Coordinates of C-alpha atoms in Angstrom, one line a residue:
M1 CA -4.9 -8.9 -19.1
D2 CA -7.8 -7.2 -16.4
W3 CA -5.3 -4.9 -14.6
G4 CA -7.5 -3.7 -11.7
G5 CA -11.1 -3.9 -13.6
V6 CA -9.4 -1.9 -16.9
A7 CA -8.7 -4.7 -19.7
L8 CA -5.1 -4.2 -21.3
R9 CA -3.8 -5.3 -24.6
V10 CA -0.5 -6.5 -24.1
D11 CA 1.1 -5.7 -27.7
S12 CA 4.8 -6.9 -26.2
V13 CA 7.2 -7.1 -23.5
D14 CA 10.5 -6.1 -22.8
V15 CA 12.5 -8.3 -20.7
V16 CA 14.6 -6.3 -18.5
P17 CA 18.2 -7.3 -17.3
P18 CA 19.1 -6.5 -13.9
P19 CA 21.9 -4.8 -13.1
D20 CA 25.1 -6.6 -12.2
F21 CA 25.7 -6.1 -8.5
A22 CA 28.9 -7.3 -7.7
S23 CA 29.7 -4.7 -5.7
G24 CA 27.5 -6.1 -2.7
K25 CA 26.1 -1.9 -3.2
A26 CA 22.6 -1.0 -4.9
V27 CA 21.1 2.1 -4.2
F28 CA 17.2 1.2 -4.9
R29 CA 14.3 4.1 -5.5
T30 CA 10.6 3.1 -5.9
S31 CA 7.9 5.0 -8.0
T32 CA 5.7 3.4 -5.6
P33 CA 4.7 3.8 -1.5
V34 CA 5.7 0.8 0.4
V35 CA 4.3 0.0 2.8
M36 CA 5.2 -2.0 5.7
K37 CA 3.6 -3.3 9.2
G38 CA 5.2 -3.4 12.4
S39 CA 4.3 -5.3 15.0
G40 CA 0.6 -3.6 16.5
H41 CA 2.2 -3.8 20.0
D42 CA 1.9 -1.2 22.3
E43 CA 4.6 0.1 25.1
Y44 CA 3.6 -3.8 27.5
G45 CA 3.9 -6.0 25.1
E46 CA 0.2 -6.7 23.8
R47 CA -1.2 -6.5 20.3
T48 CA -3.5 -3.5 20.3
T49 CA -3.8 -3.4 16.2
R50 CA -3.0 -6.1 13.7
Q51 CA -3.0 -3.4 10.8
A52 CA 0.1 -0.8 12.2
W53 CA 0.9 0.7 9.4
V54 CA 4.7 2.2 9.3
L55 CA 6.0 4.7 7.7
P56 CA 9.7 5.0 6.2
T57 CA 10.4 8.3 8.7
E58 CA 9.5 6.2 11.8
P59 CA 12.4 5.1 13.6
E60 CA 11.1 1.1 13.9
F61 CA 10.9 1.3 9.8
P62 CA 14.7 0.0 8.9
A63 CA 14.4 -3.0 11.3
Y64 CA 11.1 -4.0 9.5
F65 CA 12.3 -2.7 6.6
E66 CA 15.3 -5.1 6.3
S67 CA 13.7 -8.1 7.7
N68 CA 11.2 -8.3 5.4
L69 CA 13.8 -7.9 2.4
R70 CA 15.7 -11.0 4.8
R71 CA 12.2 -12.8 4.4
K72 CA 11.8 -12.7 1.1
A73 CA 15.9 -14.1 -0.2
L74 CA 14.7 -17.1 2.0
T75 CA 11.5 -17.4 0.3
V76 CA 13.4 -17.8 -3.6
G77 CA 16.5 -19.0 -1.9
T78 CA 19.4 -16.4 -1.9
D79 CA 21.5 -15.4 0.6
P80 CA 18.9 -13.0 3.6
D81 CA 22.9 -11.9 4.6
V82 CA 20.8 -8.0 3.5
S83 CA 21.2 -5.1 5.8
V84 CA 19.6 -1.6 5.1
Q85 CA 22.7 0.8 5.5
A86 CA 20.3 4.3 5.1
I87 CA 17.0 5.6 3.8
T88 CA 18.3 8.0 1.6
W89 CA 14.9 10.2 0.5
V90 CA 11.6 9.8 1.6
G91 CA 8.2 10.9 -0.8
P92 CA 4.9 12.2 0.5
K93 CA 3.1 10.0 2.3
R94 CA -0.1 8.3 0.2
S95 CA -2.8 5.3 1.5
F96 CA -4.4 3.5 -1.7
A97 CA -7.8 1.8 -1.3
V98 CA -6.6 -2.5 -0.8
G99 CA -9.0 -4.9 -0.3
K100 CA -11.1 -4.0 2.6
G101 CA -9.1 -1.7 4.3
R102 CA -6.4 1.3 3.6
K103 CA -2.5 0.6 3.0
P104 CA -0.5 4.1 4.0
G105 CA 3.1 4.2 2.9
A106 CA 5.9 7.0 1.3
A107 CA 7.8 6.0 -2.0
V108 CA 11.9 5.6 -1.0
E109 CA 15.1 4.9 -1.9
A110 CA 17.7 2.8 -0.1
E111 CA 21.2 1.7 0.0
V112 CA 20.9 -1.9 0.8
H113 CA 24.5 -4.6 1.0
G114 CA 24.3 -7.6 -0.2
A115 CA 25.1 -11.5 -2.6
P116 CA 25.0 -9.0 -6.0
E117 CA 22.8 -12.7 -6.7
T118 CA 19.7 -11.3 -3.8
L119 CA 19.6 -7.2 -4.6
R120 CA 19.2 -8.5 -8.1
C121 CA 16.0 -10.3 -6.6
I122 CA 15.3 -7.3 -4.8
W123 CA 15.4 -5.7 -8.2
S124 CA 13.8 -7.7 -9.6
W125 CA 10.4 -8.1 -7.1
G126 CA 10.3 -4.6 -4.8
L127 CA 10.9 -3.2 -2.3
G128 CA 8.1 -4.1 1.1
Q129 CA 5.1 -5.6 1.9
A130 CA 2.0 -6.1 -0.9
N131 CA 4.5 -6.2 -4.1
S132 CA 2.0 -8.0 -6.5
A133 CA -0.6 -5.0 -5.5
G134 CA 1.9 -2.2 -7.0
F135 CA 3.5 -1.3 -4.1
G136 CA 7.5 -0.6 -3.8
W137 CA 8.3 -0.9 -7.2
V138 CA 11.8 -0.3 -8.2
V139 CA 13.0 2.4 -10.5
A140 CA 16.3 2.6 -10.4

């Protein structure tokens, strides 16, 4: 396997089944930073940038974060009625070079409510954007 230019040999894989989430509530903590784009619009509604990264400590973050989770749920065909009740912890800001730019973010812990099947999917795919690039991986 080639992962970011590093050759890895995988000898075995252990599949870890997701938690049940029967209560419809989950607390997710990430081991890697969560990245989230905002609108990039200024106070007059005009787009000023296409790289409007929003950090978890900014007021706009919960709404964009929740919209991202709902969009993912729709994409995989699960119930999109997902709500972010609280961001309960934010790690230090970290920036990573990805492609031709940098993506800033921070690890988070968030209380999320939704259908158990949707929460299981979120647990598997991660939080925020760029999960396939290693951002937003859930550890707990």
